[in-house]
Amino acid sequence: MKHTLAVFGSAFNPPSLGHRSVLERLGQFDKVLLLPSYQHAWGKVMLDYSARCDLVRAFISDIGQSNLELSTLEQQIAIDDNAVTTFAVLNALQLEHPDSDITFVIGPDNFLNFDRFYKAGEILKQWQVMACPETVPVRSTLIREALLNNKDISHYTTPTVNAMLLNDTRFQFSH
């Protein structure tokens, strides 16, 4: 039986309990890669990449789900500061894991816009695409807005991520 690998790409700007609600439903995969966007394909302004990777590491540790792993593949294959396409990511992962069945996990908002993805048709031919909506309605936007308004975020993310967002100057959001 082939090794199963799920790829969950997101800005993780920052990781939320909505993200966790998706990850908790991916226990059937041997490995789930959390893949922070290096540059956002549609121009979203994000925290520094390395800071978001630190948040994802803390997030994975807090969740304690054994099949989760941070992947910095987008940074590794990026050219200058250009966005990395999902197609390029999946191609690179298939080369790294030739004996794995790869599933790209996508949220419903991106699934509805999947035709905008570079080489969407080829992605669908070569890999599985799984739409997996969050079951906890907490988005990163909610966390950023709460932080900007000095509101409590402890019910929006995991404990370590919460502490990092409150106590580390690298995680400053602006209007």
PDB file of C-alpha atoms in Angstrom, residues 14-127:
ATOM      1  CA  PRO A  14      -1.697  33.210  12.018  1.00  0.00           C
ATOM      2  CA  PRO A  15      -2.781  29.563  12.593  1.00  0.00           C
ATOM      3  CA  SER A  16      -6.301  29.340  14.006  1.00  0.00           C
ATOM      4  CA  LEU A  17      -8.672  26.841  15.568  1.00  0.00           C
ATOM      5  CA  GLY A  18     -10.359  26.753  12.165  1.00  0.00           C
ATOM      6  CA  HIS A  19      -7.133  25.317  10.743  1.00  0.00           C
ATOM      7  CA  ARG A  20      -7.017  22.820  13.626  1.00  0.00           C
ATOM      8  CA  SER A  21     -10.585  21.677  12.896  1.00  0.00           C
ATOM      9  CA  VAL A  22      -9.481  20.741   9.368  1.00  0.00           C
ATOM     10  CA  LEU A  23      -6.296  18.991  10.520  1.00  0.00           C
ATOM     11  CA  GLU A  24      -8.162  16.897  13.092  1.00  0.00           C
ATOM     12  CA  ARG A  25     -10.130  15.326  10.238  1.00  0.00           C
ATOM     13  CA  LEU A  26      -6.977  14.271   8.343  1.00  0.00           C
ATOM     14  CA  GLY A  27      -5.963  11.424  10.644  1.00  0.00           C
ATOM     15  CA  GLN A  28      -6.278   8.858   7.847  1.00  0.00           C
ATOM     16  CA  PHE A  29      -3.142  10.209   6.145  1.00  0.00           C
ATOM     17  CA  ASP A  30       0.307   8.883   7.028  1.00  0.00           C
ATOM     18  CA  LYS A  31       1.652  12.439   6.931  1.00  0.00           C
ATOM     19  CA  VAL A  32       0.041  15.876   6.684  1.00  0.00           C
ATOM     20  CA  LEU A  33       2.329  18.685   5.584  1.00  0.00           C
ATOM     21  CA  LEU A  34       1.423  22.174   6.769  1.00  0.00           C
ATOM     22  CA  LEU A  35       2.745  24.397   4.033  1.00  0.00           C
ATOM     23  CA  PRO A  36       2.798  28.134   4.780  1.00  0.00           C
ATOM     24  CA  SER A  37       2.595  30.325   1.679  1.00  0.00           C
ATOM     25  CA  TYR A  38       5.962  31.866   0.903  1.00  0.00           C
ATOM     26  CA  GLN A  39       4.349  34.694  -1.054  1.00  0.00           C
ATOM     27  CA  HIS A  40       0.604  34.894  -1.529  1.00  0.00           C
ATOM     28  CA  ALA A  41      -0.483  34.211  -5.104  1.00  0.00           C
ATOM     29  CA  TRP A  42      -3.143  36.915  -4.949  1.00  0.00           C
ATOM     30  CA  GLY A  43      -1.101  39.519  -3.123  1.00  0.00           C
ATOM     31  CA  LYS A  44      -2.269  39.121   0.476  1.00  0.00           C
ATOM     32  CA  VAL A  45      -0.008  40.940   2.955  1.00  0.00           C
ATOM     33  CA  MET A  46       1.327  38.470   5.525  1.00  0.00           C
ATOM     34  CA  LEU A  47       3.656  38.311   8.502  1.00  0.00           C
ATOM     35  CA  ASP A  48       7.272  37.452   7.737  1.00  0.00           C
ATOM     36  CA  TYR A  49       7.610  33.878   6.412  1.00  0.00           C
ATOM     37  CA  SER A  50      10.004  32.682   9.136  1.00  0.00           C
ATOM     38  CA  ALA A  51       7.731  34.138  11.838  1.00  0.00           C
ATOM     39  CA  ARG A  52       4.742  32.262  10.390  1.00  0.00           C
ATOM     40  CA  CYS A  53       6.824  29.062  10.289  1.00  0.00           C
ATOM     41  CA  ASP A  54       7.603  29.546  13.996  1.00  0.00           C
ATOM     42  CA  LEU A  55       3.876  29.938  14.667  1.00  0.00           C
ATOM     43  CA  VAL A  56       3.128  26.751  12.715  1.00  0.00           C
ATOM     44  CA  ARG A  57       5.774  24.812  14.675  1.00  0.00           C
ATOM     45  CA  ALA A  58       4.164  25.953  17.955  1.00  0.00           C
ATOM     46  CA  PHE A  59       0.707  25.166  16.536  1.00  0.00           C
ATOM     47  CA  ILE A  60       1.745  21.607  15.607  1.00  0.00           C
ATOM     48  CA  SER A  61       3.262  21.110  19.055  1.00  0.00           C
ATOM     49  CA  ASP A  62       0.101  22.369  20.765  1.00  0.00           C
ATOM     50  CA  ILE A  63      -2.175  20.119  18.693  1.00  0.00           C
ATOM     51  CA  GLY A  64      -0.077  17.003  19.356  1.00  0.00           C
ATOM     52  CA  GLN A  65      -1.347  15.140  16.283  1.00  0.00           C
ATOM     53  CA  SER A  66       1.408  12.700  15.319  1.00  0.00           C
ATOM     54  CA  ASN A  67       1.030  12.930  11.518  1.00  0.00           C
ATOM     55  CA  LEU A  68       1.541  16.717  11.269  1.00  0.00           C
ATOM     56  CA  GLU A  69       4.752  18.252   9.950  1.00  0.00           C
ATOM     57  CA  LEU A  70       5.828  21.729   8.843  1.00  0.00           C
ATOM     58  CA  SER A  71       7.022  21.953   5.245  1.00  0.00           C
ATOM     59  CA  THR A  72       9.141  24.883   4.046  1.00  0.00           C
ATOM     60  CA  LEU A  73       9.107  23.605   0.485  1.00  0.00           C
ATOM     61  CA  GLU A  74       7.654  26.840  -0.929  1.00  0.00           C
ATOM     62  CA  GLN A  75      10.640  28.804   0.346  1.00  0.00           C
ATOM     63  CA  GLN A  76      13.013  26.184  -1.051  1.00  0.00           C
ATOM     64  CA  ILE A  77      11.575  26.283  -4.572  1.00  0.00           C
ATOM     65  CA  ALA A  78      10.641  29.987  -4.736  1.00  0.00           C
ATOM     66  CA  ILE A  79      12.387  32.165  -7.270  1.00  0.00           C
ATOM     67  CA  ASP A  80      13.114  35.594  -5.801  1.00  0.00           C
ATOM     68  CA  ASP A  81       9.976  36.845  -4.060  1.00  0.00           C
ATOM     69  CA  ASN A  82       7.516  35.344  -6.509  1.00  0.00           C
ATOM     70  CA  ALA A  83       4.534  33.282  -5.386  1.00  0.00           C
ATOM     71  CA  VAL A  84       4.912  29.528  -5.755  1.00  0.00           C
ATOM     72  CA  THR A  85       2.097  27.749  -7.565  1.00  0.00           C
ATOM     73  CA  THR A  86       0.284  24.738  -6.151  1.00  0.00           C
ATOM     74  CA  PHE A  87       1.263  22.884  -9.314  1.00  0.00           C
ATOM     75  CA  ALA A  88       4.978  23.547  -8.632  1.00  0.00           C
ATOM     76  CA  VAL A  89       4.585  22.450  -4.998  1.00  0.00           C
ATOM     77  CA  LEU A  90       2.834  19.203  -5.899  1.00  0.00           C
ATOM     78  CA  ASN A  91       5.386  18.438  -8.633  1.00  0.00           C
ATOM     79  CA  ALA A  92       8.275  18.991  -6.205  1.00  0.00           C
ATOM     80  CA  LEU A  93       6.600  16.878  -3.531  1.00  0.00           C
ATOM     81  CA  GLN A  94       5.972  14.049  -5.983  1.00  0.00           C
ATOM     82  CA  LEU A  95       9.679  14.074  -6.877  1.00  0.00           C
ATOM     83  CA  GLU A  96      10.601  13.988  -3.163  1.00  0.00           C
ATOM     84  CA  HIS A  97       8.015  11.286  -2.408  1.00  0.00           C
ATOM     85  CA  PRO A  98       7.744   9.216  -5.607  1.00  0.00           C
ATOM     86  CA  ASP A  99       5.975   6.328  -3.869  1.00  0.00           C
ATOM     87  CA  SER A 100       3.315   8.469  -2.173  1.00  0.00           C
ATOM     88  CA  ASP A 101      -0.267   9.214  -3.061  1.00  0.00           C
ATOM     89  CA  ILE A 102      -0.546  12.977  -2.620  1.00  0.00           C
ATOM     90  CA  THR A 103      -3.767  14.775  -1.748  1.00  0.00           C
ATOM     91  CA  PHE A 104      -4.015  18.552  -1.850  1.00  0.00           C
ATOM     92  CA  VAL A 105      -6.328  19.724   0.946  1.00  0.00           C
ATOM     93  CA  ILE A 106      -8.138  22.949   0.220  1.00  0.00           C
ATOM     94  CA  GLY A 107     -10.634  25.104   2.055  1.00  0.00           C
ATOM     95  CA  PRO A 108     -14.059  25.758   0.551  1.00  0.00           C
ATOM     96  CA  ASP A 109     -13.219  29.381  -0.299  1.00  0.00           C
ATOM     97  CA  ASN A 110     -10.267  28.290  -2.453  1.00  0.00           C
ATOM     98  CA  PHE A 111     -12.163  25.296  -3.816  1.00  0.00           C
ATOM     99  CA  LEU A 112     -14.762  27.649  -5.295  1.00  0.00           C
ATOM    100  CA  ASN A 113     -11.901  29.524  -7.016  1.00  0.00           C
ATOM    101  CA  PHE A 114      -9.922  26.423  -7.961  1.00  0.00           C
ATOM    102  CA  ASP A 115     -10.239  27.198 -11.667  1.00  0.00           C
ATOM    103  CA  ARG A 116      -8.044  30.274 -10.995  1.00  0.00           C
ATOM    104  CA  PHE A 117      -5.173  28.028  -9.839  1.00  0.00           C
ATOM    105  CA  TYR A 118      -2.286  27.681 -12.283  1.00  0.00           C
ATOM    106  CA  LYS A 119      -2.749  24.419 -14.257  1.00  0.00           C
ATOM    107  CA  ALA A 120      -5.878  23.484 -12.273  1.00  0.00           C
ATOM    108  CA  GLY A 121      -6.828  20.828 -14.834  1.00  0.00           C
ATOM    109  CA  GLU A 122      -3.432  19.152 -14.662  1.00  0.00           C
ATOM    110  CA  ILE A 123      -3.540  19.190 -10.853  1.00  0.00           C
ATOM    111  CA  LEU A 124      -6.877  17.357 -10.952  1.00  0.00           C
ATOM    112  CA  LYS A 125      -5.478  14.775 -13.402  1.00  0.00           C
ATOM    113  CA  GLN A 126      -2.331  13.993 -11.387  1.00  0.00           C
ATOM    114  CA  TRP A 127      -3.360  14.348  -7.742  1.00  0.00           C
TER     115      TRP A 127
END
